[in-house]
Amino acid sequence: AVVSTQSTGYETKSKTLSDKVLTNFTSLLPGHLLNVNVKKQSVNGLRCSFLGGMQGMMHVTHLTDLNNTKSVSEVYPVKRKITARVLLVDPGTKHVLLSSLPCHVTMTSPALELKKGDVIEEVEVVRVMRRGVFCAIDEGITGFAHVSKLQDKELEKIGANHKAGTKHKARVMGFRLADNLVQLSLKPSDISKPFLSYHDIKPCSVVMATVVSIEEFGLVVKLADNIRG
């Protein structure tokens, strides 16, 4: 629900709301496009103010300049103006979640040619969090590798091998469409797998399989952890 929209193909142009249109919290809805001001920064994102005193949170995964090794406070100083889309409104707690990602602000279809199972020769770590690392894949395309997907050996704490600026080979494990993120694995064992899903198996391919059981109808074999035939 925005003031007006103009759709062209995959793109939708929207006008931001003003305090003349939005008079109180109850009239704020998911989908509204706002001009917000940075009020406070943290490693997890921003607290923003808008429309005469209302406040909302913007998580670090929803910041447009995520592919930057600078801190959040350096990239987003207090009082910086941002155009953001409302993702969630909780009337009970009055929490508002915002996003400044282009896919949400302009409602454009992500120009991703990647698919699950693709191997990317080089990604660069741009931000290290407690639960994993954010990686720059290409301009405007960001990936996230969970701490459990950084190396084959169990990792208790992210160290110098995965600090900001380091470059790694990676594999696409999936997508978080709501956050416009590509889920990555940097583990050599995942990268070296011949396939990750049934879709990766081509007819007439020669594959290595492990016999799981012998049945009356034939053999049950395992081609990967989650693929049997």
PDB file of C-alpha atoms in Angstrom:
ATOM      1  CA  ALA A   1       0.000   0.000   0.000  1.00  0.00           C
ATOM      2  CA  VAL A   2       1.860   3.012  -1.310  1.00  0.00           C
ATOM      3  CA  VAL A   3       0.590   6.363  -2.482  1.00  0.00           C
ATOM      4  CA  SER A   4       0.978   5.431  -6.127  1.00  0.00           C
ATOM      5  CA  THR A   5       2.777   2.857  -8.234  1.00  0.00           C
ATOM      6  CA  GLN A   6       3.756   2.573 -11.870  1.00  0.00           C
ATOM      7  CA  SER A   7       4.648  -0.887 -13.085  1.00  0.00           C
ATOM      8  CA  THR A   8       6.901  -1.572 -16.069  1.00  0.00           C
ATOM      9  CA  GLY A   9       7.812  -5.230 -16.554  1.00  0.00           C
ATOM     10  CA  TYR A  10       9.508  -6.393 -13.378  1.00  0.00           C
ATOM     11  CA  GLU A  11      10.039  -2.880 -12.036  1.00  0.00           C
ATOM     12  CA  THR A  12       7.599  -0.878  -9.941  1.00  0.00           C
ATOM     13  CA  LYS A  13       8.143   2.820  -9.317  1.00  0.00           C
ATOM     14  CA  SER A  14       6.693   4.043  -6.020  1.00  0.00           C
ATOM     15  CA  LYS A  15       6.251   7.346  -4.259  1.00  0.00           C
ATOM     16  CA  THR A  16       7.225   7.677  -0.615  1.00  0.00           C
ATOM     17  CA  LEU A  17       4.649   8.516   2.028  1.00  0.00           C
ATOM     18  CA  SER A  18       4.530  11.863   3.801  1.00  0.00           C
ATOM     19  CA  ASP A  19       3.316  12.750   7.297  1.00  0.00           C
ATOM     20  CA  LYS A  20       0.258  14.299   5.640  1.00  0.00           C
ATOM     21  CA  VAL A  21      -0.786  10.845   4.418  1.00  0.00           C
ATOM     22  CA  LEU A  22       0.355   8.772   7.386  1.00  0.00           C
ATOM     23  CA  THR A  23      -1.080  10.342  10.531  1.00  0.00           C
ATOM     24  CA  ASN A  24      -0.561   7.626  13.176  1.00  0.00           C
ATOM     25  CA  PHE A  25       1.023   4.231  13.822  1.00  0.00           C
ATOM     26  CA  THR A  26      -2.126   2.245  13.048  1.00  0.00           C
ATOM     27  CA  SER A  27      -2.136   3.522   9.461  1.00  0.00           C
ATOM     28  CA  LEU A  28       1.411   2.197   8.843  1.00  0.00           C
ATOM     29  CA  LEU A  29       1.341  -1.000   6.778  1.00  0.00           C
ATOM     30  CA  PRO A  30       3.862  -3.458   5.273  1.00  0.00           C
ATOM     31  CA  GLY A  31       4.703  -2.254   1.783  1.00  0.00           C
ATOM     32  CA  HIS A  32       4.751   1.447   2.610  1.00  0.00           C
ATOM     33  CA  LEU A  33       7.746   3.278   1.146  1.00  0.00           C
ATOM     34  CA  LEU A  34       9.346   5.812   3.489  1.00  0.00           C
ATOM     35  CA  ASN A  35      12.157   8.336   3.735  1.00  0.00           C
ATOM     36  CA  VAL A  36      13.911   7.560   7.034  1.00  0.00           C
ATOM     37  CA  ASN A  37      16.790   9.075   8.986  1.00  0.00           C
ATOM     38  CA  VAL A  38      19.514   7.097  10.751  1.00  0.00           C
ATOM     39  CA  LYS A  39      19.165   7.618  14.490  1.00  0.00           C
ATOM     40  CA  LYS A  40      21.517   4.984  15.940  1.00  0.00           C
ATOM     41  CA  GLN A  41      23.924   2.351  14.575  1.00  0.00           C
ATOM     42  CA  SER A  42      25.098  -1.043  15.824  1.00  0.00           C
ATOM     43  CA  VAL A  43      26.907  -4.046  14.351  1.00  0.00           C
ATOM     44  CA  ASN A  44      23.486  -5.616  13.744  1.00  0.00           C
ATOM     45  CA  GLY A  45      21.990  -2.710  11.797  1.00  0.00           C
ATOM     46  CA  LEU A  46      20.293   0.660  12.220  1.00  0.00           C
ATOM     47  CA  ARG A  47      17.576   2.303  14.261  1.00  0.00           C
ATOM     48  CA  CYS A  48      15.794   4.826  12.065  1.00  0.00           C
ATOM     49  CA  SER A  49      13.234   7.558  12.651  1.00  0.00           C
ATOM     50  CA  PHE A  50      10.538   8.684  10.231  1.00  0.00           C
ATOM     51  CA  LEU A  51       7.337  10.683   9.909  1.00  0.00           C
ATOM     52  CA  GLY A  52       7.680  12.877  12.964  1.00  0.00           C
ATOM     53  CA  GLY A  53       8.972  10.504  15.625  1.00  0.00           C
ATOM     54  CA  MET A  54       8.097   6.938  14.600  1.00  0.00           C
ATOM     55  CA  GLN A  55      11.004   4.471  14.716  1.00  0.00           C
ATOM     56  CA  GLY A  56      11.980   1.272  12.960  1.00  0.00           C
ATOM     57  CA  MET A  57      14.849  -1.218  12.745  1.00  0.00           C
ATOM     58  CA  MET A  58      16.839  -2.092   9.638  1.00  0.00           C
ATOM     59  CA  HIS A  59      18.911  -5.282   9.983  1.00  0.00           C
ATOM     60  CA  VAL A  60      22.415  -5.353   8.532  1.00  0.00           C
ATOM     61  CA  THR A  61      21.247  -7.832   5.863  1.00  0.00           C
ATOM     62  CA  HIS A  62      18.856  -5.176   4.555  1.00  0.00           C
ATOM     63  CA  LEU A  63      21.427  -2.416   4.062  1.00  0.00           C
ATOM     64  CA  THR A  64      22.283  -1.498   0.474  1.00  0.00           C
ATOM     65  CA  ASP A  65      25.987  -0.888   1.161  1.00  0.00           C
ATOM     66  CA  LEU A  66      26.602  -4.268   2.776  1.00  0.00           C
ATOM     67  CA  ASN A  67      29.422  -5.102   0.328  1.00  0.00           C
ATOM     68  CA  ASN A  68      31.766  -2.784   2.149  1.00  0.00           C
ATOM     69  CA  THR A  69      34.482  -3.630   4.657  1.00  0.00           C
ATOM     70  CA  LYS A  70      33.789  -0.417   6.584  1.00  0.00           C
ATOM     71  CA  SER A  71      31.756  -0.520   9.784  1.00  0.00           C
ATOM     72  CA  VAL A  72      28.026   0.184   9.775  1.00  0.00           C
ATOM     73  CA  SER A  73      28.585   3.516  11.571  1.00  0.00           C
ATOM     74  CA  GLU A  74      31.103   4.647   8.927  1.00  0.00           C
ATOM     75  CA  VAL A  75      28.813   3.884   6.011  1.00  0.00           C
ATOM     76  CA  TYR A  76      25.612   5.062   7.715  1.00  0.00           C
ATOM     77  CA  PRO A  77      26.317   8.145   9.873  1.00  0.00           C
ATOM     78  CA  VAL A  78      23.606   9.533  12.134  1.00  0.00           C
ATOM     79  CA  LYS A  79      21.030  11.655  10.243  1.00  0.00           C
ATOM     80  CA  ARG A  80      21.806  10.020   6.899  1.00  0.00           C
ATOM     81  CA  LYS A  81      18.619   9.796   4.851  1.00  0.00           C
ATOM     82  CA  ILE A  82      17.572   6.420   3.399  1.00  0.00           C
ATOM     83  CA  THR A  83      14.617   5.303   1.312  1.00  0.00           C
ATOM     84  CA  ALA A  84      13.211   2.135   2.867  1.00  0.00           C
ATOM     85  CA  ARG A  85      10.284  -0.248   2.511  1.00  0.00           C
ATOM     86  CA  VAL A  86       8.261  -1.411   5.526  1.00  0.00           C
ATOM     87  CA  LEU A  87       8.501  -5.211   5.824  1.00  0.00           C
ATOM     88  CA  LEU A  88       6.685  -5.830   9.102  1.00  0.00           C
ATOM     89  CA  VAL A  89       4.577  -3.901  11.601  1.00  0.00           C
ATOM     90  CA  ASP A  90       3.830  -5.328  15.054  1.00  0.00           C
ATOM     91  CA  PRO A  91       0.934  -3.349  16.597  1.00  0.00           C
ATOM     92  CA  GLY A  92       1.506  -4.977  19.990  1.00  0.00           C
ATOM     93  CA  THR A  93       5.153  -4.033  20.466  1.00  0.00           C
ATOM     94  CA  LYS A  94       5.101  -1.225  17.870  1.00  0.00           C
ATOM     95  CA  HIS A  95       8.166  -2.744  16.229  1.00  0.00           C
ATOM     96  CA  VAL A  96       8.702  -1.812  12.586  1.00  0.00           C
ATOM     97  CA  LEU A  97      11.140  -3.696  10.341  1.00  0.00           C
ATOM     98  CA  LEU A  98      12.555  -1.824   7.349  1.00  0.00           C
ATOM     99  CA  SER A  99      14.590  -2.699   4.267  1.00  0.00           C
ATOM    100  CA  SER A 100      16.635  -0.553   1.900  1.00  0.00           C
ATOM    101  CA  LEU A 101      17.489  -3.410  -0.472  1.00  0.00           C
ATOM    102  CA  PRO A 102      16.807  -2.538  -4.127  1.00  0.00           C
ATOM    103  CA  CYS A 103      14.658  -5.647  -4.540  1.00  0.00           C
ATOM    104  CA  HIS A 104      12.304  -4.254  -1.890  1.00  0.00           C
ATOM    105  CA  VAL A 105      12.567  -0.508  -2.521  1.00  0.00           C
ATOM    106  CA  THR A 106      12.158  -0.608  -6.312  1.00  0.00           C
ATOM    107  CA  MET A 107      10.383  -3.992  -6.381  1.00  0.00           C
ATOM    108  CA  THR A 108      12.727  -5.220  -9.099  1.00  0.00           C
ATOM    109  CA  SER A 109      13.322  -8.858  -9.930  1.00  0.00           C
ATOM    110  CA  PRO A 110      16.858  -9.831  -8.751  1.00  0.00           C
ATOM    111  CA  ALA A 111      19.131 -10.192 -11.776  1.00  0.00           C
ATOM    112  CA  LEU A 112      20.655 -13.445 -10.560  1.00  0.00           C
ATOM    113  CA  GLU A 113      21.882 -15.987 -13.039  1.00  0.00           C
ATOM    114  CA  LEU A 114      23.125 -18.231 -10.255  1.00  0.00           C
ATOM    115  CA  LYS A 115      21.471 -21.511  -9.403  1.00  0.00           C
ATOM    116  CA  LYS A 116      21.847 -24.034  -6.608  1.00  0.00           C
ATOM    117  CA  GLY A 117      25.006 -26.092  -7.048  1.00  0.00           C
ATOM    118  CA  ASP A 118      26.965 -23.464  -8.980  1.00  0.00           C
ATOM    119  CA  VAL A 119      30.634 -23.198  -8.006  1.00  0.00           C
ATOM    120  CA  ILE A 120      31.965 -19.647  -7.759  1.00  0.00           C
ATOM    121  CA  GLU A 121      35.705 -19.398  -8.249  1.00  0.00           C
ATOM    122  CA  GLU A 122      36.156 -16.383  -5.987  1.00  0.00           C
ATOM    123  CA  VAL A 123      34.105 -14.513  -3.412  1.00  0.00           C
ATOM    124  CA  GLU A 124      35.425 -11.882  -1.027  1.00  0.00           C
ATOM    125  CA  VAL A 125      34.531 -11.716   2.660  1.00  0.00           C
ATOM    126  CA  VAL A 126      33.217  -8.217   3.328  1.00  0.00           C
ATOM    127  CA  ARG A 127      31.797  -8.535   6.827  1.00  0.00           C
ATOM    128  CA  VAL A 128      32.306 -10.997   9.683  1.00  0.00           C
ATOM    129  CA  MET A 129      29.473 -11.735  12.105  1.00  0.00           C
ATOM    130  CA  ARG A 130      29.292 -14.131  15.043  1.00  0.00           C
ATOM    131  CA  ARG A 131      27.193 -16.627  13.063  1.00  0.00           C
ATOM    132  CA  GLY A 132      28.995 -16.417   9.730  1.00  0.00           C
ATOM    133  CA  VAL A 133      30.433 -14.180   7.025  1.00  0.00           C
ATOM    134  CA  PHE A 134      28.948 -12.009   4.285  1.00  0.00           C
ATOM    135  CA  CYS A 135      30.655 -12.289   0.905  1.00  0.00           C
ATOM    136  CA  ALA A 136      30.642 -10.117  -2.194  1.00  0.00           C
ATOM    137  CA  ILE A 137      29.853 -12.295  -5.215  1.00  0.00           C
ATOM    138  CA  ASP A 138      29.313  -9.608  -7.827  1.00  0.00           C
ATOM    139  CA  GLU A 139      28.163  -6.015  -7.881  1.00  0.00           C
ATOM    140  CA  GLY A 140      24.876  -5.918  -6.003  1.00  0.00           C
ATOM    141  CA  ILE A 141      24.954  -9.654  -5.204  1.00  0.00           C
ATOM    142  CA  THR A 142      25.781 -10.713  -1.659  1.00  0.00           C
ATOM    143  CA  GLY A 143      26.220 -14.176  -0.185  1.00  0.00           C
ATOM    144  CA  PHE A 144      26.238 -15.499   3.367  1.00  0.00           C
ATOM    145  CA  ALA A 145      28.182 -18.508   4.653  1.00  0.00           C
ATOM    146  CA  HIS A 146      27.186 -19.830   8.072  1.00  0.00           C
ATOM    147  CA  VAL A 147      30.001 -20.608  10.492  1.00  0.00           C
ATOM    148  CA  SER A 148      29.280 -24.324   9.953  1.00  0.00           C
ATOM    149  CA  LYS A 149      29.917 -23.875   6.212  1.00  0.00           C
ATOM    150  CA  LEU A 150      33.340 -22.234   6.372  1.00  0.00           C
ATOM    151  CA  GLN A 151      35.585 -25.299   6.590  1.00  0.00           C
ATOM    152  CA  ASP A 152      35.352 -29.070   6.918  1.00  0.00           C
ATOM    153  CA  LYS A 153      36.884 -29.088  10.383  1.00  0.00           C
ATOM    154  CA  GLU A 154      34.534 -27.870  13.111  1.00  0.00           C
ATOM    155  CA  LEU A 155      35.088 -24.187  13.742  1.00  0.00           C
ATOM    156  CA  GLU A 156      34.304 -22.724  17.152  1.00  0.00           C
ATOM    157  CA  LYS A 157      35.269 -19.154  16.303  1.00  0.00           C
ATOM    158  CA  ILE A 158      35.794 -17.359  13.007  1.00  0.00           C
ATOM    159  CA  GLY A 159      39.501 -16.575  12.705  1.00  0.00           C
ATOM    160  CA  ALA A 160      41.988 -14.832  10.450  1.00  0.00           C
ATOM    161  CA  ASN A 161      41.418 -17.299   7.605  1.00  0.00           C
ATOM    162  CA  HIS A 162      37.991 -15.777   7.055  1.00  0.00           C
ATOM    163  CA  LYS A 163      38.545 -12.134   7.995  1.00  0.00           C
ATOM    164  CA  ALA A 164      37.282  -9.269   5.834  1.00  0.00           C
ATOM    165  CA  GLY A 165      39.225  -9.034   2.590  1.00  0.00           C
ATOM    166  CA  THR A 166      40.036 -12.738   2.299  1.00  0.00           C
ATOM    167  CA  LYS A 167      38.972 -14.492  -0.899  1.00  0.00           C
ATOM    168  CA  HIS A 168      37.605 -18.011  -1.205  1.00  0.00           C
ATOM    169  CA  LYS A 169      36.096 -20.505  -3.588  1.00  0.00           C
ATOM    170  CA  ALA A 170      32.423 -21.097  -2.823  1.00  0.00           C
ATOM    171  CA  ARG A 171      29.356 -23.077  -3.824  1.00  0.00           C
ATOM    172  CA  VAL A 172      25.747 -21.942  -4.006  1.00  0.00           C
ATOM    173  CA  MET A 173      23.696 -23.966  -1.522  1.00  0.00           C
ATOM    174  CA  GLY A 174      20.428 -22.058  -1.784  1.00  0.00           C
ATOM    175  CA  PHE A 175      18.792 -18.639  -1.598  1.00  0.00           C
ATOM    176  CA  ARG A 176      17.196 -16.411   1.049  1.00  0.00           C
ATOM    177  CA  LEU A 177      14.893 -14.479  -1.244  1.00  0.00           C
ATOM    178  CA  ALA A 178      13.413 -12.268   1.472  1.00  0.00           C
ATOM    179  CA  ASP A 179      16.902 -11.017   2.327  1.00  0.00           C
ATOM    180  CA  ASN A 180      18.193 -11.080  -1.275  1.00  0.00           C
ATOM    181  CA  LEU A 181      21.051 -13.306  -0.101  1.00  0.00           C
ATOM    182  CA  VAL A 182      22.769 -16.270  -1.720  1.00  0.00           C
ATOM    183  CA  GLN A 183      23.491 -19.080   0.743  1.00  0.00           C
ATOM    184  CA  LEU A 184      27.094 -20.206   0.310  1.00  0.00           C
ATOM    185  CA  SER A 185      29.414 -22.941   1.479  1.00  0.00           C
ATOM    186  CA  LEU A 186      33.182 -22.500   1.545  1.00  0.00           C
ATOM    187  CA  LYS A 187      33.752 -26.095   2.668  1.00  0.00           C
ATOM    188  CA  PRO A 188      35.995 -28.049   0.250  1.00  0.00           C
ATOM    189  CA  SER A 189      33.840 -31.151   0.762  1.00  0.00           C
ATOM    190  CA  ASP A 190      30.725 -29.287  -0.458  1.00  0.00           C
ATOM    191  CA  ILE A 191      32.552 -27.681  -3.363  1.00  0.00           C
ATOM    192  CA  SER A 192      33.950 -31.019  -4.562  1.00  0.00           C
ATOM    193  CA  LYS A 193      30.611 -32.857  -4.534  1.00  0.00           C
ATOM    194  CA  PRO A 194      29.579 -33.861  -8.073  1.00  0.00           C
ATOM    195  CA  PHE A 195      25.993 -32.787  -7.324  1.00  0.00           C
ATOM    196  CA  LEU A 196      23.847 -31.433  -4.510  1.00  0.00           C
ATOM    197  CA  SER A 197      20.346 -32.380  -5.653  1.00  0.00           C
ATOM    198  CA  TYR A 198      18.522 -34.699  -8.054  1.00  0.00           C
ATOM    199  CA  HIS A 199      18.325 -31.829 -10.552  1.00  0.00           C
ATOM    200  CA  ASP A 200      22.125 -31.899 -10.915  1.00  0.00           C
ATOM    201  CA  ILE A 201      22.109 -35.488 -12.225  1.00  0.00           C
ATOM    202  CA  LYS A 202      22.044 -35.672 -16.005  1.00  0.00           C
ATOM    203  CA  PRO A 203      20.663 -38.730 -17.846  1.00  0.00           C
ATOM    204  CA  CYS A 204      23.419 -41.127 -19.004  1.00  0.00           C
ATOM    205  CA  SER A 205      25.906 -39.639 -16.510  1.00  0.00           C
ATOM    206  CA  VAL A 206      28.499 -42.038 -15.087  1.00  0.00           C
ATOM    207  CA  VAL A 207      28.492 -41.709 -11.281  1.00  0.00           C
ATOM    208  CA  MET A 208      30.060 -43.343  -8.238  1.00  0.00           C
ATOM    209  CA  ALA A 209      27.590 -44.895  -5.807  1.00  0.00           C
ATOM    210  CA  THR A 210      27.697 -46.772  -2.520  1.00  0.00           C
ATOM    211  CA  VAL A 211      25.499 -49.839  -2.013  1.00  0.00           C
ATOM    212  CA  VAL A 212      23.146 -49.207   0.910  1.00  0.00           C
ATOM    213  CA  SER A 213      21.102 -52.404   0.798  1.00  0.00           C
ATOM    214  CA  ILE A 214      20.286 -55.406  -1.361  1.00  0.00           C
ATOM    215  CA  GLU A 215      16.582 -55.893  -2.024  1.00  0.00           C
ATOM    216  CA  GLU A 216      14.536 -58.420  -4.030  1.00  0.00           C
ATOM    217  CA  PHE A 217      13.984 -55.803  -6.722  1.00  0.00           C
ATOM    218  CA  GLY A 218      17.680 -54.832  -6.907  1.00  0.00           C
ATOM    219  CA  LEU A 219      20.162 -52.544  -5.165  1.00  0.00           C
ATOM    220  CA  VAL A 220      19.568 -49.366  -3.206  1.00  0.00           C
ATOM    221  CA  VAL A 221      22.559 -47.071  -3.685  1.00  0.00           C
ATOM    222  CA  LYS A 222      23.647 -43.732  -2.266  1.00  0.00           C
ATOM    223  CA  LEU A 223      25.096 -41.106  -4.588  1.00  0.00           C
ATOM    224  CA  ALA A 224      25.329 -38.362  -1.942  1.00  0.00           C
ATOM    225  CA  ASP A 225      24.154 -37.742   1.616  1.00  0.00           C
ATOM    226  CA  ASN A 226      20.647 -36.860   0.462  1.00  0.00           C
ATOM    227  CA  ILE A 227      20.483 -38.635  -2.906  1.00  0.00           C
ATOM    228  CA  ARG A 228      19.640 -42.307  -3.361  1.00  0.00           C
ATOM    229  CA  GLY A 229      18.800 -44.455  -6.325  1.00  0.00           C
TER     230      GLY A 229
END
